[in-house]
Amino acid sequence: MDGIWMIDAAKECRPEYVKGSSYLPPRGEREGLRTAEDGQASVQGFVHRIRPMGGVVFVVVRTGRALIQCVWDGELPDGLCEGACVDARGVVVEDARALDGFELKATSIEVLSRPAAPSPVPLGRRRLEASLEVLLDVRPISLRHPKERAVWKTEEAMLAAYRTYMSANGFTEIKTPKIVSAGVEGGANVFKLDYFGRPACLAQSPQSYKQMMVGVYGRVYETAPVYRAENHNTTRHLNEYIGLDFEMGFIRGFEDIMKMEAGMLRHMMATVADVCRYEIDLLEAVVPEVGKIPVIKFREAKELLSEKYGIKNRGADLSPEEEVHLGQYMKETYGSDFVFVTHYPAGKRPFYTREDPADPGFTCSFDLLFRGLEITTGGQRIHDYDRQVEKMRSRGLDPADFESYLMMHKYGMPPHGGLGIGLERIAVQLLGMHNIRHASLFPRDTGRVDP
Amino acid sequence: MDGIWMIDAAKECRPEYVKGSSYLPPRGEREGLRTAEDGQASVQGFVHRIRPMGGVVFVVVRTGRALIQCVWDGELPDGLCEGACVDARGVVVEDARALDGFELKATSIEVLSRPAAPSPVPLGRRRLEASLEVLLDVRPISLRHPKERAVWKTEEAMLAAYRTYMSANGFTEIKTPKIVSAGVEGGANVFKLDYFGRPACLAQSPQSYKQMMVGVYGRVYETAPVYRAENHNTTRHLNEYIGLDFEMGFIRGFEDIMKMEAGMLRHMMATVADVCRYEIDLLEAVVPEVGKIPVIKFREAKELLSEKYGIKNRGADLSPEEEVHLGQYMKETYGSDFVFVTHYPAGKRPFYTREDPADPGFTCSFDLLFRGLEITTGGQRIHDYDRQVEKMRSRGLDPADFESYLMMHKYGMPPHGGLGIGLERIAVQLLGMHNIRHASLFPRDTGRVDP
């Protein structure tokens, strides 16, 4: 046929571009600059700022990750304005005064498209001074600001580091359904939907599926949305967030899970410090050293909080205030930004949590606090069928309602456990932000479902 | 405090384990075998088969990925049975007759847990002979069969290869909300839910969000669930599937998108052939060479189908039968397992699709067929605000309903486009399966929401 032409995949798939996830392009290219063999360079992006300066004009171009200063000598091209998309070509000149130490002496600037209106927020300023409400209302635009978009860029690196670490430790990545049978989860905090005439809901966690998959691959992990229909408005809750979950079989104790997380966090933070230096500097954040992480039992944490800070709280959980103080204490005493709290009371943990035979009434479970905020909940699960059935009955649950969940226990499961981490929570603590909404590209809270 | 102990992240985070996603453990370790310095080896897993043979007993252990044959001389340990979880220790002996050419001469087998009942499907057989219905009913167990679990294992490699390629080509990974405003999507094929008293639905694609994010990072991609409430039961549709989406700005034409996909697919298939050799062999699949991919206009494809196969179909899409014949023709004529079909009629493509100025009434859009099945839909989008508003009006849509979508066009967008790929569809074609349900860990169809 005449009309057929060919795309040569071999030509498109440049081997130097697929060296693995750790590939980092060289400086300049990283910022969005392309250099041809004849020394001509080009950059494509949005016009971030236009500033006339002593006969020449500085046109700052915002690429996908950086700002590149272009110097233009002469009359500005037709249609050039802030917010326009351009293709600028010229020669790279080293200049210590310029952003990143170089600028592009432009010989041509082609205008690819023009906005219909000027930006509703001042993208060209160093800081985007506006209320959170306004920033979220125009999120597709406010995210274009270098500082706003830097937040997710670090989360992207965390995600990649998480996967790399899990994969290197023999975990298989899984993708489990988010539409689940209403029978298994239940409770008030689920979003309900109609699934072809039967009741279903959105998964509050991949808990049951990741346990099932331990019976298949031994060690599994997932990075996926998690849904909580909690009808309260705080600075630390989202109704849809990204959960980093893993579950591992053949453990000798729940300490194996904490150790896996400790190693992962060390790799994650080292990765962020390495590949996101630009964003970390821009946001003036401090990446923690992940070294020795203290571990304390829940009861002892309560005693410590009472002794040192005079907090009397008999609740079966730590309050936000207690978390902050405990984090402070561990930082001051052990120099650690992290602390594991273990052995939560059995009554407050889910029906699948294993009790510690050496400490009846308390569980082989833990939370991890990062700078005074809980970012992880995990623990060892019950793997024995009879014990799980008995535990359900003792809680007033009918095992018949959990048939597909109990299948794995019935036909054999190894000792296992796992955890769930809230990605946005790590980010909000790492970057020192005061509201978790900043850490989600398009946050979902009780009042917001658009954009 | 007395009760505090330390986990040393530095000790847990073994540097040899974090070399990047391309890290492959050596043979033996890959199969789940651990070897200590004194030559003692150990393996943990499920007892897959027990077979007495001339005085000794072969105990085949199913690890997370492979089968390891253990030889046991003497009386079987108490409680050992098929489906039990064990920790076997001993010495590795090379033996050409054994699985993978080696076996473990076991000196101890510790039983870690026992099933409450024998498996409802014969996991120890080479083939799991059972109806799809039964396999799905006991999915947590049937997935334990080596051939069943091999399917997702190749999809895991595809996912990783996709991300590596996108990342290496300057794409930023994004995570966009799946609970979206009912206003933007609409139509009959959405799952509706109540979001704190207002109507919302599950995203049919990340379309609007990935376009918005082009305005932020220039090039973006996502791997996430996609929801289609299509009330029909076919072998090629799932109601929840994994979408591999990308969107790229500053394109010179929609050919740039097809070229990016061609390169990505080449890398993906090479990766699968490399890291999933075990699974590919087990499933007797043939990994395609991704080389020159033919491209044909929709109209010409219709002509070809009419001329060569006598198919007369004036529909504005290709039927499944037409897809099969077109795929066949391209394989026979050009040796390609893939074919791009471009320039679909404007009336049948979404409101954001750009028309080809050189071919009025037809769009800068394409589908990609793999072995006769559509696996991708993509194209260039309208980036100009006035043109997009006008297009909406011409379709009877009110631009006021799309305020947050149109924000990006209003304040400036580069020429851009992208695509969406169904992960399970690639897998079903690559592995020669006859029903897409095999390619989903826990498929969601009109009749199934559990397990």
Tab-separated table of C-alpha atoms in Angstrom, chain A residues 1 3-10 12-14 17-18 20-21 23 34 44-46 62-64 83 85-87 89 110 112-113 115-120 137-138 140-141 143-144 149 152-153 156 159 163-165 168-169 171-181 184 191-196 198 200 202 209 212-219 223 225 227 229-231 239-240 242 250 252 255 258-259 262-263 266-267 290-296 300 304 329-330 334 340 383 385 404 407-415 441-442 444-451, chain B residues 1 3-10 12-14 17-18 20-21 23 34 44-46 62-64 83 85-87 89 110 112-113 115-120 137-138 140-141 143-144 149 152-153 156 159 163-165 168-169 171-181 184 191-196 198 200 202 209 212-219 223 225 227 229-231 239-240 242 250 252 255 258-259 262-263 266-267 290-296 300 304 329-330 334 340 383 385 404 407-415 441-442 444-451:
chain	number	residue	atom	x	y	z
A	1	MET	CA	0.000	0.000	0.000
A	3	GLY	CA	0.022	5.100	2.344
A	4	ILE	CA	2.086	2.890	4.617
A	5	TRP	CA	5.225	4.229	6.189
A	6	MET	CA	7.497	2.914	8.881
A	7	ILE	CA	8.527	3.897	12.325
A	8	ASP	CA	11.809	2.277	13.217
A	9	ALA	CA	11.666	1.339	16.869
A	10	ALA	CA	15.384	0.551	16.828
A	12	GLU	CA	13.706	5.519	18.527
A	13	CYS	CA	14.941	3.353	21.365
A	14	ARG	CA	18.280	5.021	22.080
A	17	TYR	CA	18.523	6.341	27.422
A	18	VAL	CA	17.592	3.032	28.936
A	20	GLY	CA	17.972	1.900	34.170
A	21	SER	CA	16.139	4.122	36.541
A	23	TYR	CA	20.177	7.264	34.598
A	34	ARG	CA	19.470	20.206	23.906
A	44	GLN	CA	11.638	24.578	24.749
A	45	GLY	CA	9.365	25.785	27.480
A	46	PHE	CA	7.093	28.462	28.844
A	62	ARG	CA	10.661	27.500	32.290
A	63	THR	CA	11.400	23.952	31.149
A	64	GLY	CA	9.960	20.835	32.737
A	83	GLY	CA	3.016	32.358	29.496
A	85	CYS	CA	5.393	28.535	24.734
A	86	VAL	CA	8.630	28.980	22.825
A	87	ASP	CA	11.467	27.199	21.112
A	89	ARG	CA	17.858	28.517	19.821
A	110	GLU	CA	9.946	30.786	17.863
A	112	LEU	CA	4.732	27.979	19.491
A	113	SER	CA	1.579	29.070	21.276
A	115	PRO	CA	-2.078	32.121	26.264
A	116	ALA	CA	-5.544	33.636	26.005
A	117	ALA	CA	-5.087	35.461	29.334
A	118	PRO	CA	-2.309	36.265	31.811
A	119	SER	CA	-1.808	33.794	34.679
A	120	PRO	CA	-4.184	34.210	37.643
A	137	ASP	CA	-8.650	26.378	42.975
A	138	VAL	CA	-6.191	27.069	40.149
A	140	PRO	CA	-3.308	23.289	37.095
A	141	ILE	CA	-1.694	26.732	36.938
A	143	LEU	CA	1.629	23.875	40.067
A	144	ARG	CA	3.623	25.542	37.291
A	149	ARG	CA	6.042	21.586	41.407
A	152	TRP	CA	5.820	16.300	43.790
A	153	LYS	CA	9.189	15.950	42.032
A	156	GLU	CA	8.399	10.979	42.364
A	159	LEU	CA	8.309	6.377	44.667
A	163	ARG	CA	10.242	0.399	44.025
A	164	THR	CA	13.936	-0.070	43.392
A	165	TYR	CA	14.569	-1.127	46.973
A	168	ALA	CA	16.106	-5.494	44.730
A	169	ASN	CA	15.019	-7.270	47.905
A	171	PHE	CA	9.552	-8.218	46.289
A	172	THR	CA	7.157	-8.541	43.361
A	173	GLU	CA	5.172	-5.459	42.434
A	174	ILE	CA	1.444	-6.119	42.374
A	175	LYS	CA	-1.610	-4.154	41.262
A	176	THR	CA	-4.751	-5.050	43.167
A	177	PRO	CA	-8.318	-3.904	42.526
A	178	LYS	CA	-9.589	-0.749	44.177
A	179	ILE	CA	-13.221	-1.672	43.633
A	180	VAL	CA	-13.858	-4.291	46.286
A	181	SER	CA	-16.733	-6.219	47.745
A	184	VAL	CA	-14.988	-7.497	53.435
A	191	PHE	CA	-16.813	5.231	49.801
A	192	LYS	CA	-19.695	3.137	48.550
A	193	LEU	CA	-20.636	2.596	44.952
A	194	ASP	CA	-23.070	0.659	42.883
A	195	TYR	CA	-21.303	-2.102	40.926
A	196	PHE	CA	-23.716	-3.347	38.277
A	198	ARG	CA	-24.499	-4.891	43.765
A	200	ALA	CA	-19.193	-2.367	46.404
A	202	LEU	CA	-13.317	1.644	47.278
A	209	TYR	CA	-4.978	-8.746	48.542
A	212	MET	CA	-3.168	-13.302	49.455
A	213	MET	CA	-0.264	-12.463	47.188
A	214	VAL	CA	2.269	-13.455	49.857
A	215	GLY	CA	0.930	-16.948	49.254
A	216	VAL	CA	1.839	-16.500	45.579
A	217	TYR	CA	5.118	-14.561	45.368
A	218	GLY	CA	6.337	-14.604	48.977
A	219	ARG	CA	7.128	-10.895	49.078
A	223	THR	CA	2.117	1.767	45.126
A	225	PRO	CA	-4.312	4.995	45.690
A	227	TYR	CA	-9.450	5.639	49.928
A	229	ALA	CA	-14.082	8.409	53.587
A	230	GLU	CA	-13.176	10.136	56.864
A	231	ASN	CA	-15.431	13.117	57.237
A	239	ASN	CA	-9.447	11.214	51.444
A	240	GLU	CA	-7.463	9.759	48.544
A	242	ILE	CA	-0.853	7.208	47.687
A	250	PHE	CA	8.563	-16.306	56.004
A	252	ARG	CA	10.872	-14.828	61.983
A	255	GLU	CA	11.145	-7.000	63.663
A	258	MET	CA	10.749	-2.861	60.667
A	259	LYS	CA	14.245	-3.701	59.490
A	262	ALA	CA	14.531	1.046	57.914
A	263	GLY	CA	16.736	-0.056	55.028
A	266	ARG	CA	17.714	4.932	54.140
A	267	HIS	CA	17.801	4.206	50.429
A	290	VAL	CA	18.588	7.393	58.308
A	291	GLY	CA	20.847	5.524	60.713
A	292	LYS	CA	19.946	3.958	64.013
A	293	ILE	CA	16.213	4.158	64.614
A	294	PRO	CA	15.005	3.784	68.211
A	295	VAL	CA	12.224	1.291	68.944
A	296	ILE	CA	9.966	1.663	71.984
A	300	GLU	CA	6.784	2.687	77.667
A	304	LEU	CA	7.970	8.466	78.959
A	329	TYR	CA	12.553	13.304	72.640
A	330	MET	CA	14.044	10.792	70.209
A	334	TYR	CA	19.263	9.688	70.010
A	340	PHE	CA	9.227	2.923	65.931
A	383	HIS	CA	-1.421	-16.866	59.529
A	385	TYR	CA	-6.617	-20.608	59.936
A	404	SER	CA	-12.477	-15.349	50.065
A	407	MET	CA	-9.165	-19.060	51.733
A	408	MET	CA	-5.452	-18.343	51.998
A	409	HIS	CA	-5.314	-19.262	55.681
A	410	LYS	CA	-7.271	-22.425	55.066
A	411	TYR	CA	-4.957	-23.727	52.331
A	412	GLY	CA	-1.762	-22.589	54.008
A	413	MET	CA	0.108	-19.373	54.708
A	414	PRO	CA	3.616	-18.730	56.010
A	415	PRO	CA	4.216	-16.426	58.988
A	441	LEU	CA	-1.008	17.010	42.998
A	442	PHE	CA	-4.801	17.249	43.116
A	444	ARG	CA	-9.157	15.255	47.668
A	445	ASP	CA	-10.627	16.470	50.925
A	446	THR	CA	-14.168	16.629	52.222
A	447	GLY	CA	-14.792	19.831	50.291
A	448	ARG	CA	-12.802	19.283	47.114
A	449	VAL	CA	-13.236	16.910	44.201
A	450	ASP	CA	-12.291	19.303	41.372
A	451	PRO	CA	-9.888	19.962	39.715
B	1	MET	CA	14.739	4.229	78.604
B	3	GLY	CA	12.928	-0.647	76.590
B	4	ILE	CA	14.459	1.157	73.638
B	5	TRP	CA	16.536	-0.737	71.151
B	6	MET	CA	17.934	0.192	67.763
B	7	ILE	CA	17.467	-0.854	64.206
B	8	ASP	CA	20.484	0.131	62.167
B	9	ALA	CA	19.264	1.202	58.759
B	10	ALA	CA	22.839	1.214	57.475
B	12	GLU	CA	19.728	-3.252	56.647
B	13	CYS	CA	20.296	-1.280	53.465
B	14	ARG	CA	22.768	-3.548	51.688
B	17	TYR	CA	20.828	-4.708	46.666
B	18	VAL	CA	20.120	-1.227	45.428
B	20	GLY	CA	18.869	-0.065	40.303
B	21	SER	CA	15.929	-1.819	38.815
B	23	TYR	CA	19.682	-5.745	39.353
B	34	ARG	CA	20.216	-18.604	50.064
B	44	GLN	CA	11.864	-21.267	52.217
B	45	GLY	CA	8.586	-21.878	50.513
B	46	PHE	CA	5.489	-23.996	50.137
B	62	ARG	CA	7.740	-23.648	45.624
B	63	THR	CA	9.532	-20.359	46.301
B	64	GLY	CA	8.293	-16.962	45.216
B	83	GLY	CA	0.737	-26.955	51.111
B	85	CYS	CA	5.370	-23.865	54.583
B	86	VAL	CA	8.893	-25.027	55.251
B	87	ASP	CA	12.455	-23.920	55.763
B	89	ARG	CA	18.486	-26.564	54.771
B	110	GLU	CA	11.493	-27.238	59.482
B	112	LEU	CA	6.718	-23.381	59.690
B	113	SER	CA	2.978	-23.751	59.174
B	115	PRO	CA	-2.739	-25.821	55.910
B	116	ALA	CA	-6.121	-26.606	57.428
B	117	ALA	CA	-7.227	-28.359	54.230
B	118	PRO	CA	-5.734	-29.611	50.956
B	119	SER	CA	-5.786	-27.203	48.008
B	120	PRO	CA	-9.085	-27.054	46.077
B	137	ASP	CA	-13.438	-18.261	42.358
B	138	VAL	CA	-10.356	-19.543	44.173
B	140	PRO	CA	-5.883	-16.543	45.881
B	141	ILE	CA	-5.041	-20.241	45.579
B	143	LEU	CA	-2.532	-17.994	41.387
B	144	ARG	CA	-0.072	-20.128	43.338
B	149	ARG	CA	1.501	-16.593	38.494
B	152	TRP	CA	1.542	-11.281	36.161
B	153	LYS	CA	5.294	-11.690	36.611
B	156	GLU	CA	5.457	-6.649	36.392
B	159	LEU	CA	5.498	-2.056	34.102
B	163	ARG	CA	8.694	3.399	33.784
B	164	THR	CA	12.400	3.089	33.088
B	165	TYR	CA	11.944	4.120	29.470
B	168	ALA	CA	15.009	8.012	30.876
B	169	ASN	CA	13.259	10.080	28.211
B	171	PHE	CA	9.010	12.058	31.601
B	172	THR	CA	7.898	12.754	35.172
B	173	GLU	CA	5.783	10.090	36.840
B	174	ILE	CA	2.516	11.489	38.181
B	175	LYS	CA	-0.268	10.127	40.368
B	176	THR	CA	-3.625	11.719	39.652
B	177	PRO	CA	-6.904	11.292	41.542
B	178	LYS	CA	-9.274	8.510	40.574
B	179	ILE	CA	-12.223	10.123	42.333
B	180	VAL	CA	-13.196	12.904	39.968
B	181	SER	CA	-15.929	15.435	39.545
B	184	VAL	CA	-16.107	16.563	33.559
B	191	PHE	CA	-19.040	4.310	38.063
B	192	LYS	CA	-20.831	6.903	40.162
B	193	LEU	CA	-20.326	7.482	43.849
B	194	ASP	CA	-21.438	9.805	46.564
B	195	TYR	CA	-18.577	12.062	47.668
B	196	PHE	CA	-19.628	13.672	50.947
B	198	ARG	CA	-21.940	15.539	46.022
B	200	ALA	CA	-18.508	12.110	41.806
B	202	LEU	CA	-14.240	7.023	39.068
B	209	TYR	CA	-4.974	15.560	34.562
B	212	MET	CA	-2.724	19.702	32.908
B	213	MET	CA	0.560	18.210	34.053
B	214	VAL	CA	2.142	18.774	30.619
B	215	GLY	CA	1.817	22.446	31.526
B	216	VAL	CA	3.846	21.685	34.663
B	217	TYR	CA	6.536	19.135	33.778
B	218	GLY	CA	6.396	19.066	29.961
B	219	ARG	CA	6.357	15.268	29.753
B	223	THR	CA	0.597	3.731	35.669
B	225	PRO	CA	-6.137	1.882	37.513
B	227	TYR	CA	-12.435	2.439	35.374
B	229	ALA	CA	-18.529	0.787	33.670
B	230	GLU	CA	-19.177	-0.946	30.360
B	231	ASN	CA	-21.968	-3.392	30.898
B	239	ASN	CA	-14.085	-2.966	34.148
B	240	GLU	CA	-10.965	-2.041	36.125
B	242	ILE	CA	-4.104	-0.903	34.521
B	250	PHE	CA	6.309	20.528	22.561
B	252	ARG	CA	6.030	18.823	16.207
B	255	GLU	CA	4.153	11.170	14.833
B	258	MET	CA	4.003	7.087	17.924
B	259	LYS	CA	7.791	7.175	17.774
B	262	ALA	CA	7.636	2.404	19.323
B	263	GLY	CA	10.885	2.940	21.224
B	266	ARG	CA	11.087	-2.178	21.891
B	267	HIS	CA	12.607	-1.611	25.307
B	290	VAL	CA	9.941	-4.612	17.774
B	291	GLY	CA	11.548	-3.166	14.668
B	292	LYS	CA	9.891	-1.311	11.828
B	293	ILE	CA	6.232	-0.734	12.578
B	294	PRO	CA	3.939	0.010	9.621
B	295	VAL	CA	1.636	3.036	9.812
B	296	ILE	CA	-1.572	3.239	7.773
B	300	GLU	CA	-6.680	3.086	3.607
B	304	LEU	CA	-7.224	-2.751	2.194
B	329	TYR	CA	-1.785	-8.655	6.687
B	330	MET	CA	0.938	-6.572	8.356
B	334	TYR	CA	5.998	-6.565	6.665
B	340	PHE	CA	-0.394	1.929	13.740
B	383	HIS	CA	-3.927	23.218	22.737
B	385	TYR	CA	-8.084	27.942	24.053
B	404	SER	CA	-11.055	23.600	35.527
B	407	MET	CA	-7.850	26.626	32.673
B	408	MET	CA	-4.699	25.196	31.144
B	409	HIS	CA	-5.677	26.200	27.612
B	410	LYS	CA	-6.617	29.685	28.772
B	411	TYR	CA	-3.281	30.385	30.456
B	412	GLY	CA	-1.173	28.699	27.809
B	413	MET	CA	-0.352	25.196	26.620
B	414	PRO	CA	2.279	23.899	24.195
B	415	PRO	CA	1.330	21.638	21.278
B	441	LEU	CA	-4.582	-10.637	39.320
B	442	PHE	CA	-8.144	-10.108	40.553
B	444	ARG	CA	-13.319	-7.097	37.735
B	445	ASP	CA	-16.053	-7.888	35.258
B	446	THR	CA	-19.773	-7.274	35.289
B	447	GLY	CA	-20.321	-10.352	37.444
B	448	ARG	CA	-17.278	-10.342	39.687
B	449	VAL	CA	-16.179	-8.021	42.475
B	450	ASP	CA	-14.796	-10.655	44.865
B	451	PRO	CA	-12.157	-11.852	45.611
